[in-house]
CSV table of C-alpha atoms and ligand atoms in Angstrom, one decimal:
chain,number,residue,atom,x,y,z
A,1456,MET,CA,-30.9,7.9,16.7
A,1457,SER,CA,-30.6,8.8,20.5
A,1458,GLU,CA,-28.4,11.5,21.9
A,1459,ARG,CA,-25.8,11.1,24.6
A,1460,THR,CA,-23.9,13.7,26.1
A,1461,THR,CA,-20.7,14.1,28.2
A,1462,GLU,CA,-18.4,17.0,29.2
A,1463,VAL,CA,-15.3,15.6,27.9
A,1464,LEU,CA,-15.1,12.8,25.3
A,1465,VAL,CA,-11.8,11.1,25.2
A,1466,ILE,CA,-11.3,8.7,22.2
A,1467,GLY,CA,-8.6,6.1,22.7
A,1468,SER,CA,-7.3,4.2,25.8
A,1469,GLY,CA,-3.4,4.3,25.7
A,1470,ILE,CA,-1.4,6.3,28.2
A,1471,ALA,CA,-2.4,9.5,26.4
A,1472,GLY,CA,-6.0,9.0,26.5
A,1473,LEU,CA,-6.0,7.8,30.2
A,1474,ALA,CA,-3.9,10.8,31.3
A,1475,ALA,CA,-6.5,13.2,29.4
A,1476,ALA,CA,-9.4,11.4,31.1
A,1477,VAL,CA,-7.7,11.6,34.5
A,1478,GLY,CA,-6.6,15.2,33.9
A,1479,ALA,CA,-10.2,16.3,33.1
A,1480,ALA,CA,-11.7,14.1,35.8
A,1481,ARG,CA,-9.5,15.8,38.6
A,1482,GLU,CA,-11.2,19.0,37.7
A,1483,GLY,CA,-14.4,17.5,38.6
A,1484,THR,CA,-15.6,17.1,35.0
A,1485,GLU,CA,-17.6,14.1,33.7
A,1486,VAL,CA,-15.5,12.2,31.2
A,1487,THR,CA,-16.5,9.4,28.7
A,1488,LEU,CA,-13.5,7.4,27.3
A,1489,ALA,CA,-14.4,5.4,24.2
A,1490,THR,CA,-12.0,2.8,23.0
A,1491,LYS,CA,-12.1,0.3,20.1
A,1492,ALA,CA,-10.0,-2.0,22.4
A,1493,THR,CA,-11.5,-4.9,24.2
A,1494,ARG,CA,-8.3,-5.8,26.0
A,1495,PRO,CA,-5.4,-3.7,27.3
A,1496,GLU,CA,-3.3,-5.2,24.5
A,1497,GLY,CA,-5.4,-3.1,22.0
A,1498,ALA,CA,-3.4,0.0,23.0
A,1499,SER,CA,0.2,0.6,21.8
A,1500,SER,CA,1.2,1.8,25.3
A,1501,TRP,CA,0.8,-1.7,26.5
A,1502,TRP,CA,3.3,-3.0,24.1
A,1503,ALA,CA,6.0,-0.4,25.1
A,1504,GLN,CA,9.2,-2.1,26.3
A,1505,GLY,CA,12.1,0.2,27.1
A,1506,GLY,CA,10.4,2.5,29.4
A,1507,ILE,CA,9.8,6.2,30.2
A,1508,ALA,CA,12.6,8.7,30.1
A,1509,ILE,CA,12.8,11.5,32.8
A,1510,ALA,CA,14.9,14.6,33.2
A,1511,ARG,CA,16.5,13.4,36.4
A,1512,ASP,CA,18.6,16.3,37.5
A,1513,ASP,CA,19.8,17.4,34.2
A,1514,PRO,CA,16.9,18.7,32.1
A,1515,ALA,CA,19.3,20.7,29.9
A,1516,GLN,CA,21.0,17.5,28.7
A,1517,PHE,CA,17.7,15.8,28.1
A,1518,LYS,CA,16.5,18.6,26.0
A,1519,GLN,CA,19.7,18.6,24.0
A,1520,ASP,CA,19.5,14.7,23.4
A,1521,ILE,CA,15.9,15.2,22.0
A,1522,LEU,CA,17.0,17.9,19.7
A,1523,THR,CA,20.1,16.2,18.5
A,1524,ALA,CA,18.2,12.9,17.8
A,1525,SER,CA,15.8,14.9,15.8
A,1526,SER,CA,18.7,16.5,13.7
A,1527,GLY,CA,17.7,19.9,15.1
A,1528,THR,CA,14.1,19.7,13.8
A,1529,ALA,CA,12.2,19.3,17.1
A,1530,ASP,CA,10.4,22.4,18.4
A,1531,PRO,CA,12.5,23.8,21.4
A,1532,GLU,CA,9.5,25.1,23.0
A,1533,ALA,CA,7.6,21.8,22.8
A,1534,VAL,CA,10.8,20.0,24.1
A,1535,GLU,CA,10.8,22.5,26.9
A,1536,VAL,CA,7.3,21.7,27.9
A,1537,LEU,CA,8.0,17.9,27.9
A,1538,VAL,CA,11.2,18.0,29.8
A,1539,GLU,CA,10.0,20.6,32.4
A,1540,ASN,CA,7.1,18.6,33.2
A,1541,ALA,CA,8.6,15.1,33.0
A,1542,ASN,CA,9.7,14.5,36.6
A,1543,GLU,CA,6.5,15.8,38.2
A,1544,ALA,CA,4.1,14.0,35.8
A,1545,VAL,CA,5.9,10.6,36.5
A,1546,ARG,CA,6.1,11.1,40.1
A,1547,ASP,CA,2.4,12.3,40.4
A,1548,ILE,CA,0.6,9.8,38.3
A,1549,LEU,CA,2.9,6.8,37.8
A,1550,VAL,CA,4.6,6.6,41.2
A,1551,GLU,CA,2.1,8.1,43.6
A,1552,THR,CA,-1.3,7.6,41.9
A,1553,LEU,CA,-0.7,4.1,40.3
A,1554,ASP,CA,2.1,2.8,42.4
A,1555,VAL,CA,4.1,1.5,39.5
A,1556,LYS,CA,7.1,-0.3,40.7
A,1557,PHE,CA,10.0,0.6,38.5
A,1558,ASP,CA,12.9,-1.5,38.6
A,1559,THR,CA,15.5,-0.5,41.3
A,1560,ASN,CA,19.1,-1.3,42.3
A,1561,GLY,CA,19.1,-1.3,46.1
A,1562,ASP,CA,17.3,1.8,47.1
A,1563,ARG,CA,17.8,3.6,43.8
A,1564,TYR,CA,16.0,3.4,40.5
A,1565,ASP,CA,17.8,1.2,38.0
A,1566,PHE,CA,17.7,3.8,35.1
A,1567,GLY,CA,18.2,2.3,31.6
A,1568,ARG,CA,20.0,3.8,28.7
A,1569,GLU,CA,19.0,3.8,25.1
A,1570,ALA,CA,20.1,5.0,21.8
A,1571,ALA,CA,21.2,8.7,21.6
A,1572,HIS,CA,20.7,9.3,25.3
A,1573,ASP,CA,23.7,10.9,26.8
A,1574,GLU,CA,23.0,9.2,30.2
A,1575,ALA,CA,21.0,6.5,31.7
A,1576,ARG,CA,17.5,8.2,32.6
A,1577,ILE,CA,14.9,5.6,31.6
A,1578,LEU,CA,12.6,4.3,34.2
A,1579,HIS,CA,11.6,0.7,33.3
A,1580,VAL,CA,10.0,-2.5,34.5
A,1581,ASP,CA,12.1,-5.2,33.0
A,1582,ALA,CA,11.6,-4.6,29.2
A,1583,SER,CA,7.8,-4.6,29.5
A,1584,THR,CA,7.3,-1.3,30.9
A,1585,GLY,CA,4.2,-0.6,29.0
A,1586,LYS,CA,1.8,-3.1,30.5
A,1587,HIS,CA,3.0,-2.4,34.0
A,1588,ILE,CA,1.9,1.2,33.5
A,1589,HIS,CA,-1.0,0.6,31.2
A,1590,VAL,CA,-2.9,-2.0,33.3
A,1591,PRO,CA,-3.1,-0.1,36.6
A,1592,PHE,CA,-3.9,3.1,34.6
A,1593,LEU,CA,-6.8,1.5,32.9
A,1594,ASN,CA,-8.1,0.1,36.2
A,1595,TYR,CA,-7.7,3.4,37.9
A,1596,ALA,CA,-9.7,5.1,35.1
A,1597,ALA,CA,-12.4,2.5,35.1
A,1598,ASP,CA,-12.9,2.8,38.8
A,1599,HIS,CA,-12.9,6.7,38.8
A,1600,ASP,CA,-16.3,8.2,39.7
A,1601,HIS,CA,-16.0,10.8,37.0
A,1602,ILE,CA,-15.0,8.5,34.1
A,1603,GLU,CA,-17.1,6.1,32.0
A,1604,VAL,CA,-15.1,3.8,29.9
A,1605,LEU,CA,-16.9,2.4,26.6
A,1606,GLU,CA,-15.0,-0.5,25.4
A,1607,ASP,CA,-15.2,-2.0,21.9
A,1608,THR,CA,-16.5,1.4,20.8
A,1609,ALA,CA,-15.2,3.1,17.6
A,1610,ALA,CA,-15.5,6.8,16.7
A,1611,LEU,CA,-16.6,7.1,13.0
A,1612,GLU,CA,-16.8,10.9,12.4
A,1613,LEU,CA,-16.4,14.1,14.4
A,1614,ILE,CA,-19.5,16.2,14.8
A,1615,HIS,CA,-18.5,19.7,13.8
A,1616,HIS,CA,-19.8,22.9,12.6
A,1617,GLU,CA,-18.0,26.2,11.7
A,1618,GLY,CA,-14.6,25.3,13.0
A,1619,ARG,CA,-15.9,23.8,16.4
A,1620,VAL,CA,-16.1,20.3,17.3
A,1621,HIS,CA,-19.1,19.0,19.4
A,1622,GLY,CA,-18.4,15.2,19.8
A,1623,ALA,CA,-18.3,12.2,17.7
A,1624,ILE,CA,-20.5,9.6,16.1
A,1625,LEU,CA,-19.6,6.4,18.1
A,1626,GLU,CA,-20.4,2.8,16.9
A,1627,THR,CA,-20.8,-0.3,19.3
A,1628,ASP,CA,-22.0,-3.6,18.0
A,1629,GLY,CA,-22.8,-2.2,14.6
A,1630,GLU,CA,-25.1,0.4,16.1
A,1631,PHE,CA,-23.9,4.0,15.8
A,1632,GLU,CA,-25.1,7.2,17.6
A,1633,PRO,CA,-23.9,10.9,18.1
A,1634,TYR,CA,-22.2,11.4,21.3
A,1635,TYR,CA,-22.1,15.1,22.1
A,1636,ALA,CA,-19.3,16.6,24.2
A,1637,GLY,CA,-18.1,20.0,25.4
A,1638,ALA,CA,-14.7,19.1,24.3
A,1639,THR,CA,-13.4,16.1,22.3
A,1640,VAL,CA,-9.8,14.6,22.8
A,1641,LEU,CA,-8.5,12.3,20.1
A,1642,ALA,CA,-6.0,9.8,21.5
A,1643,THR,CA,-6.2,7.2,18.8
A,1644,GLY,CA,-2.6,6.1,18.5
A,1645,GLY,CA,-0.6,5.3,15.4
A,1646,ILE,CA,-0.6,4.0,11.9
A,1647,GLY,CA,1.0,0.6,12.1
A,1648,ASP,CA,-1.7,-1.0,9.9
A,1649,LEU,CA,-0.4,0.9,7.0
A,1650,TYR,CA,2.7,-1.1,6.9
A,1651,PRO,CA,3.3,-4.8,6.4
A,1652,ARG,CA,5.6,-5.0,9.5
A,1653,THR,CA,4.9,-3.0,12.5
A,1654,THR,CA,5.3,-3.0,16.4
A,1655,ASN,CA,1.9,-1.5,16.8
A,1656,PRO,CA,-1.2,-3.6,17.8
A,1657,ASN,CA,-3.9,-4.4,15.1
A,1658,GLY,CA,-6.3,-1.5,14.4
A,1659,SER,CA,-3.6,1.1,14.3
A,1660,THR,CA,-5.3,2.7,11.3
A,1661,GLY,CA,-4.8,6.4,11.9
A,1662,ASP,CA,-8.4,7.0,12.9
A,1663,GLY,CA,-8.0,10.2,14.8
A,1664,ILE,CA,-5.7,11.7,12.1
A,1665,ALA,CA,-8.2,11.0,9.3
A,1666,MET,CA,-11.3,12.2,11.3
A,1667,ALA,CA,-9.5,15.4,12.3
A,1668,ALA,CA,-8.3,16.1,8.8
A,1669,LEU,CA,-11.8,15.4,7.4
A,1670,ALA,CA,-13.1,18.0,9.9
A,1671,GLY,CA,-10.5,20.5,8.7
A,1672,ALA,CA,-7.8,20.3,11.5
A,1673,ASP,CA,-4.3,21.0,10.4
A,1674,THR,CA,-1.7,18.1,10.4
A,1675,GLU,CA,2.1,18.4,10.4
A,1676,ASP,CA,5.2,16.5,9.8
A,1677,MET,CA,3.2,13.5,8.4
A,1678,GLU,CA,6.1,12.3,6.4
A,1679,TYR,CA,8.3,11.4,9.6
A,1680,VAL,CA,7.5,7.8,10.1
A,1681,GLN,CA,9.8,6.1,12.4
A,1682,PHE,CA,11.1,2.6,11.9
A,1683,HIS,CA,12.5,0.6,14.8
A,1684,PRO,CA,15.8,-1.1,13.8
A,1685,THR,CA,15.4,-4.3,15.9
A,1686,VAL,CA,12.3,-6.3,15.4
A,1687,CYS,CA,12.8,-10.0,15.7
A,1688,VAL,CA,11.8,-11.6,12.4
A,1689,ALA,CA,12.5,-15.3,13.1
A,1690,ASP,CA,9.0,-16.3,12.2
A,1691,ASP,CA,5.7,-14.7,11.0
A,1692,ASP,CA,5.0,-13.3,14.5
A,1693,PRO,CA,7.5,-10.5,14.8
A,1694,PHE,CA,8.2,-8.8,18.1
A,1695,LEU,CA,10.2,-5.7,19.2
A,1696,VAL,CA,13.6,-6.3,20.8
A,1697,SER,CA,14.0,-3.2,22.8
A,1698,GLU,CA,16.7,-0.7,22.4
A,1699,ALA,CA,17.5,-1.2,25.9
A,1700,VAL,CA,19.3,-4.4,24.9
A,1701,ARG,CA,21.6,-2.4,22.9
A,1702,GLY,CA,21.9,0.0,25.8
A,1703,GLU,CA,23.1,-2.9,27.9
A,1704,GLY,CA,25.8,-3.9,25.3
A,1705,ALA,CA,24.1,-6.0,22.6
A,1706,VAL,CA,25.7,-5.6,19.1
A,1707,LEU,CA,24.5,-5.9,15.6
A,1708,ARG,CA,26.3,-8.2,13.1
A,1709,ASN,CA,25.5,-8.8,9.5
A,1710,GLY,CA,25.4,-12.0,7.4
A,1711,THR,CA,29.2,-12.2,7.5
A,1712,ALA,CA,29.2,-11.9,11.3
A,1713,GLU,CA,30.7,-8.4,10.9
A,1714,ARG,CA,29.9,-5.7,13.5
A,1715,PHE,CA,29.0,-2.9,11.1
A,1716,MET,CA,27.6,0.0,13.3
A,1717,PRO,CA,31.0,1.3,14.4
A,1718,ASN,CA,32.0,2.2,10.7
A,1719,ILE,CA,28.6,4.1,10.3
A,1720,HIS,CA,28.4,6.2,13.5
A,1721,ASP,CA,30.6,7.2,16.4
A,1722,ASP,CA,27.9,6.0,18.8
A,1723,ALA,CA,27.7,2.7,16.9
A,1724,GLU,CA,24.6,0.6,18.0
A,1725,LEU,CA,23.5,3.7,20.1
A,1726,ALA,CA,23.3,6.0,17.2
A,1727,PRO,CA,19.9,7.7,16.5
A,1728,ARG,CA,17.2,5.4,15.6
A,1729,ASP,CA,16.9,6.4,12.0
A,1730,VAL,CA,20.6,5.8,11.3
A,1731,VAL,CA,20.5,2.3,12.9
A,1732,ALA,CA,17.3,1.3,11.0
A,1733,ARG,CA,18.8,2.2,7.7
A,1734,ALA,CA,22.1,0.5,8.4
A,1735,VAL,CA,20.2,-2.7,9.4
A,1736,LYS,CA,18.1,-2.6,6.1
A,1737,HIS,CA,21.4,-2.0,4.1
A,1738,GLU,CA,23.2,-4.9,5.6
A,1739,ARG,CA,20.2,-7.2,5.3
A,1740,ASP,CA,19.9,-6.2,1.6
A,1741,HIS,CA,23.6,-6.8,0.9
A,1742,THR,CA,24.6,-9.6,3.3
A,1743,GLY,CA,21.3,-11.5,3.7
A,1744,GLU,CA,20.6,-11.1,7.4
A,1745,VAL,CA,21.4,-9.0,10.5
A,1746,VAL,CA,21.4,-10.5,14.0
A,1747,LEU,CA,21.5,-8.8,17.5
A,1748,ASP,CA,24.4,-10.5,19.2
A,1749,VAL,CA,23.3,-10.6,22.9
A,1750,SER,CA,26.4,-12.5,24.1
A,1751,PRO,CA,28.0,-9.3,25.7
A,1752,LEU,CA,25.1,-9.5,28.4
A,1753,ASP,CA,23.3,-12.0,30.5
A,1754,PHE,CA,20.3,-11.8,28.4
A,1755,GLU,CA,18.0,-14.1,30.2
A,1756,GLU,CA,18.9,-12.5,33.5
A,1757,GLU,CA,18.4,-8.9,32.3
A,1758,PHE,CA,15.6,-9.4,29.9
A,1759,PRO,CA,13.5,-12.2,31.0
A,1760,ASP,CA,10.4,-11.2,29.1
A,1761,LEU,CA,12.3,-11.1,25.8
A,1762,ALA,CA,14.1,-14.3,26.6
A,1763,THR,CA,10.6,-16.0,27.2
A,1764,LYS,CA,9.5,-14.7,23.8
A,1765,CYS,CA,12.6,-16.1,22.2
A,1766,GLU,CA,12.0,-19.5,23.9
A,1767,GLU,CA,8.4,-19.6,22.8
A,1768,ARG,CA,9.6,-19.3,19.2
A,1769,ASP,CA,12.5,-21.7,19.6
A,1770,ILE,CA,15.0,-18.9,18.9
A,1771,GLU,CA,18.5,-19.8,20.2
A,1772,TRP,CA,19.7,-16.3,21.3
A,1773,ASP,CA,23.3,-17.6,21.7
A,1774,ASP,CA,23.2,-17.6,17.7
A,1775,GLY,CA,22.0,-14.0,17.7
A,1776,ILE,CA,18.4,-12.7,17.3
A,1777,PRO,CA,17.4,-12.2,13.6
A,1778,VAL,CA,16.3,-8.6,13.3
A,1779,ALA,CA,14.9,-6.2,10.7
A,1780,PRO,CA,13.3,-2.7,10.8
A,1781,ALA,CA,9.5,-2.4,11.3
A,1782,GLU,CA,7.2,0.7,11.5
A,1783,HIS,CA,7.2,1.8,14.9
A,1784,PHE,CA,5.9,5.5,15.5
A,1785,LEU,CA,4.5,8.5,13.6
A,1786,CYS,CA,6.4,11.5,14.7
A,1787,GLY,CA,3.9,13.8,13.0
A,1788,GLY,CA,0.2,14.0,13.1
A,1789,ILE,CA,-2.5,16.4,14.1
A,1790,ALA,CA,-1.0,19.8,14.8
A,1791,VAL,CA,-1.3,20.9,18.5
A,1792,ASP,CA,-0.1,23.5,21.0
A,1793,GLU,CA,1.3,23.1,24.3
A,1794,TRP,CA,-2.0,22.3,25.8
A,1795,GLY,CA,-3.0,19.7,23.0
A,1796,ARG,CA,-5.3,22.1,21.4
A,1797,THR,CA,-5.8,21.5,17.6
A,1798,THR,CA,-6.6,24.1,15.1
A,1799,LEU,CA,-10.3,23.4,15.6
A,1800,ASP,CA,-12.1,24.7,18.5
A,1801,ARG,CA,-12.8,22.2,21.4
A,1802,LEU,CA,-10.8,19.5,19.6
A,1803,TYR,CA,-7.6,18.2,21.3
A,1804,ALA,CA,-5.2,15.6,20.2
A,1805,VAL,CA,-2.7,13.8,22.4
A,1806,GLY,CA,-0.2,10.9,22.1
A,1807,GLU,CA,0.9,9.3,18.8
A,1808,CYS,CA,-1.9,10.8,16.7
A,1809,SER,CA,-0.8,14.3,17.7
A,1810,ARG,CA,2.1,16.4,16.5
A,1811,THR,CA,3.5,18.4,19.4
A,1812,GLY,CA,6.8,19.2,17.8
A,1813,VAL,CA,8.7,17.2,20.3
A,1814,HIS,CA,10.0,14.6,17.9
A,1815,GLY,CA,10.6,16.6,14.8
A,1816,ALA,CA,12.0,14.3,12.1
A,1817,ASN,CA,13.1,11.6,14.5
A,1818,ARG,CA,11.9,10.7,17.9
A,1819,LEU,CA,14.3,10.0,20.8
A,1820,ALA,CA,13.7,6.5,22.4
A,1821,SER,CA,11.5,6.3,25.5
A,1822,THR,CA,10.0,9.8,25.0
A,1823,SER,CA,6.5,8.6,23.7
A,1824,LEU,CA,5.0,7.4,27.0
A,1825,LEU,CA,6.2,10.6,28.5
A,1826,GLU,CA,4.8,12.8,25.7
A,1827,GLY,CA,1.4,11.0,26.0
A,1828,LEU,CA,1.5,11.4,29.8
A,1829,VAL,CA,2.4,15.1,29.9
A,1830,TRP,CA,0.2,16.2,27.0
A,1831,GLY,CA,-2.6,14.0,28.1
A,1832,LEU,CA,-2.8,15.6,31.6
A,1833,ARG,CA,-2.4,19.0,30.2
A,1834,ALA,CA,-5.2,18.5,27.4
A,1835,GLY,CA,-7.5,17.0,30.0
A,1836,GLU,CA,-7.0,20.0,32.4
A,1837,ASP,CA,-7.5,22.4,29.6
A,1838,ALA,CA,-10.5,20.6,28.1
A,1839,ALA,CA,-12.5,20.5,31.4
A,1840,GLY,CA,-15.4,22.6,31.8
A,1841,SER,CA,-16.7,23.3,28.2
A,1842,ASP,CA,-20.4,23.4,27.8
A,1843,VAL,CA,-22.0,20.8,25.6
A,1844,GLU,CA,-24.0,22.2,22.6
A,1845,ILE,CA,-26.3,19.9,20.5
A,1846,ILE,CA,-26.1,20.5,16.8
A,1847,GLU,CA,-27.2,18.4,13.9
A,1848,ALA,CA,-25.0,15.3,13.6
A,1849,PRO,CA,-23.9,14.0,10.1
A,1850,GLU,CA,-26.2,11.5,8.7
A,1851,LEU,CA,-24.6,8.1,8.4
A,1852,LEU,CA,-26.2,5.6,6.1
A,1853,GLU,CA,-27.7,2.4,7.7
A,1854,ARG,CA,-25.3,-0.3,7.9
A,1855,ASP,CA,-25.0,-2.4,4.9
A,1856,PRO,CA,-23.3,-5.7,5.2
A,1857,ASN,CA,-23.0,-6.4,1.6
A,1858,LEU,CA,-19.3,-5.5,1.0
A,1859,PRO,CA,-17.7,-7.7,-1.5
A,1860,PRO,CA,-15.9,-10.5,0.1
A,1861,ASN,CA,-12.3,-9.8,1.2
A,1862,PHE,CA,-12.9,-6.1,0.1
A,1863,ALA,CA,-11.1,-4.5,3.1
A,1864,ARG,CA,-8.4,-7.4,3.2
A,1865,GLU,CA,-7.4,-6.8,-0.5
A,1866,LYS,CA,-7.4,-3.0,-0.3
A,1867,PHE,CA,-5.2,-3.3,3.0
A,1868,ILE,CA,-2.7,-5.6,1.1
A,1869,ARG,CA,-2.5,-3.0,-1.7
A,1870,LEU,CA,-2.1,-0.2,0.5
A,1871,ARG,CA,0.6,-1.9,2.6
A,1872,ARG,CA,2.5,-2.9,-0.4
A,1873,VAL,CA,2.7,0.7,-1.7
A,1874,MET,CA,3.7,2.2,1.7
A,1875,ASP,CA,6.4,-0.4,2.2
A,1876,GLU,CA,7.8,-0.1,-1.3
A,1877,TYR,CA,7.6,3.6,-1.8
A,1878,VAL,CA,7.0,5.3,1.5
A,1879,GLY,CA,9.3,3.4,3.7
A,1880,LEU,CA,12.7,3.8,5.2
A,1881,GLU,CA,14.2,5.1,2.0
A,1882,ARG,CA,12.1,7.3,-0.5
A,1883,ASP,CA,12.7,8.0,-4.2
A,1884,PRO,CA,10.9,11.2,-5.3
A,1885,GLN,CA,9.8,9.4,-8.5
A,1886,GLU,CA,8.4,6.4,-6.6
A,1887,LEU,CA,6.6,8.8,-4.2
A,1888,ASN,CA,4.7,10.1,-7.2
A,1889,ARG,CA,3.8,6.7,-8.1
A,1890,ALA,CA,2.6,6.0,-4.5
A,1891,LEU,CA,0.5,9.0,-4.6
A,1892,SER,CA,-1.3,8.0,-7.8
A,1893,VAL,CA,-2.0,4.4,-6.5
A,1894,LEU,CA,-3.2,5.8,-3.2
A,1895,ARG,CA,-5.5,8.3,-4.7
A,1896,ARG,CA,-7.1,5.6,-6.8
A,1897,LEU,CA,-7.3,3.3,-3.8
A,1898,LYS,CA,-9.0,6.1,-1.8
A,1899,GLY,CA,-11.5,6.7,-4.5
A,1900,GLU,CA,-12.6,3.1,-4.5
A,1901,VAL,CA,-12.9,3.0,-0.7
A,1902,ASP,CA,-14.9,6.3,-0.8
A,1903,ALA,CA,-17.3,5.0,-3.2
A,1904,TYR,CA,-18.3,2.4,-0.6
A,1905,VAL,CA,-18.4,4.8,2.2
A,1906,ARG,CA,-20.9,6.8,0.4
A,1907,THR,CA,-23.4,4.0,0.7
A,1908,ARG,CA,-22.4,2.0,3.7
A,1909,THR,CA,-21.3,2.4,7.3
A,1910,SER,CA,-19.2,-0.2,9.2
A,1911,ARG,CA,-16.3,-0.1,11.5
A,1912,SER,CA,-14.0,-2.0,9.1
A,1913,LEU,CA,-14.9,0.1,6.2
A,1914,TYR,CA,-14.2,3.2,8.2
A,1915,GLU,CA,-10.9,1.9,9.4
A,1916,LEU,CA,-10.0,1.3,5.7
A,1917,ARG,CA,-11.2,4.8,5.0
A,1918,ASN,CA,-9.1,6.2,7.7
A,1919,ALA,CA,-6.0,4.2,6.7
A,1920,SER,CA,-6.3,5.3,3.0
A,1921,ILE,CA,-6.6,9.0,3.9
A,1922,THR,CA,-3.7,8.8,6.3
A,1923,ALA,CA,-1.5,6.8,3.8
A,1924,LEU,CA,-2.2,9.5,1.3
A,1925,MET,CA,-1.4,12.4,3.7
A,1926,ILE,CA,2.0,10.6,4.5
A,1927,ALA,CA,2.7,10.1,1.0
A,1928,ARG,CA,1.8,13.6,0.0
A,1929,ALA,CA,3.9,15.2,2.8
A,1930,ALA,CA,6.9,13.0,1.9
A,1931,SER,CA,6.6,14.0,-1.8
A,1932,GLU,CA,6.4,17.8,-0.9
A,1933,ASN,CA,9.5,17.7,1.3
A,1934,GLY,CA,12.7,17.8,-0.7
A,1935,LYS,CA,14.9,17.7,2.2
A,1936,SER,CA,16.3,14.5,3.5
A,1937,VAL,CA,16.3,14.5,7.1
A,1938,GLY,CA,15.8,12.2,10.1
A,1939,THR,CA,13.2,9.5,9.2
A,1940,HIS,CA,12.5,11.1,5.8
A,1941,ASN,CA,15.4,9.8,3.8
A,1942,LEU,CA,15.5,10.6,0.1
A,1943,ILE,CA,17.4,8.5,-2.4
A,1944,THR,CA,17.7,8.5,-6.0
A,1945,THR,CA,17.0,5.6,-8.4
A,1946,GLU,CA,20.6,5.8,-9.5
A,1947,SER,CA,22.0,5.5,-5.9
A,1948,ARG,CA,19.7,2.6,-5.3
A,1949,ILE,CA,21.0,0.7,-8.4
A,1950,GLU,CA,24.6,1.4,-7.4
A,1951,GLY,CA,23.7,0.0,-4.0
A,1952,ASP,CA,24.9,3.2,-2.1
B,2932,SIN,C1,12.2,0.2,22.7
B,2932,SIN,O1,12.1,-0.3,23.8
B,2932,SIN,O2,13.3,0.1,22.0
B,2932,SIN,C2,11.1,1.2,22.3
B,2932,SIN,C3,11.2,2.5,23.0
B,2932,SIN,C4,10.6,3.5,22.2
B,2932,SIN,O3,10.3,3.3,21.2
B,2932,SIN,O4,10.6,4.5,22.8
């Protein structure tokens, strides 16, 4: 195997990975950014709709909203880092460097409002903000003299020794080789592939979390999986209907056309996301369906991208858009400090795969792009300048294509079924134990193949099975129902509470 080296290796090409790459490159450091994606749509950031929240001129209220949405479980020091850096990071990178044209009203920004925000503070471009940020950011990184982008390239293992990380084994076109780095930044995104219905792109298999955990890094808050309440389920190609639509006045109605949220929370449709998601599930279970009634607003005028998506699927939005909750964001992940440093030397984690403490048990809407941007820049800056050390890389067995037909597909179906039934929006302690034993067995079956074969899809399955087990384990160890970790008993389920 040949040896490649770089000063900073970034793994992942969403907003957090790009910010880390730019943060390090600005220090004059040579950066290699490896991404599984072959198109911008391969990163979750591209799919972000609502936008990016900033502090405007009231940082204290922004901090309070984040803490309140998390039911007081977010880490105030991490929230401080996010909010105090928000306006500057957005101005510097998004406005001045990338020239993102956020929507305006006359000569002022048209700030949007979403659930659990006390004021309108969300910069957006229509309801497709992600792609308007992500595409110029990718182009900027690709054109940067200090950044090399490797597309269609997966990280399989971290190279580590005695608590220090020295890069990763990268795979492209079935060939794998060690890539040594002075510092390694994981920015691998979320875990959507662990659930049957998700807003994440394919390939969200928790890769960074699994690789970091295998190398010995700490993780935290893994039980806090956030479900988005309003994903359109009119056909088998679900899509997110942004909270911004509720922010503009859309309401939720159940199968008997009743508006149910005012009976559940004072903020009705703009209650914290976990509250709305559980209410939508409950109403679907008991009345057959929930629709988003967009008649209070001019839907086509205000959300043209979403209107187009409805039209493409022959959805008559005047009749309400059928919605259900779907996995959306992992609030926990690889434990990091205020600079994105993990518990392993020279290993950083940023974006959704990391746990900064900003989200606690429930993330406030439109803070994930911001978190990725702020921590990405900080981690890149901190990671710059470490010397590369070559150590012995782990031996991976030569690729063996002879996996049983449908092996990964069948295992993923089983994994998703378990996560959906037992580790979803509501969790019963007994069922969590059942999930743990099924997932342990499944991981054992996958490990048996990983010991004799190397392929990207097999490693993705390995990563998914490790991450699923970590989520189920964390959920079973946390006896306190809070935010996205909602414990129920079998009895209350039977009574339909
Ligand atoms: C949305 O547009 O509803 C999603 C925003 C977010 O998850 O932060």
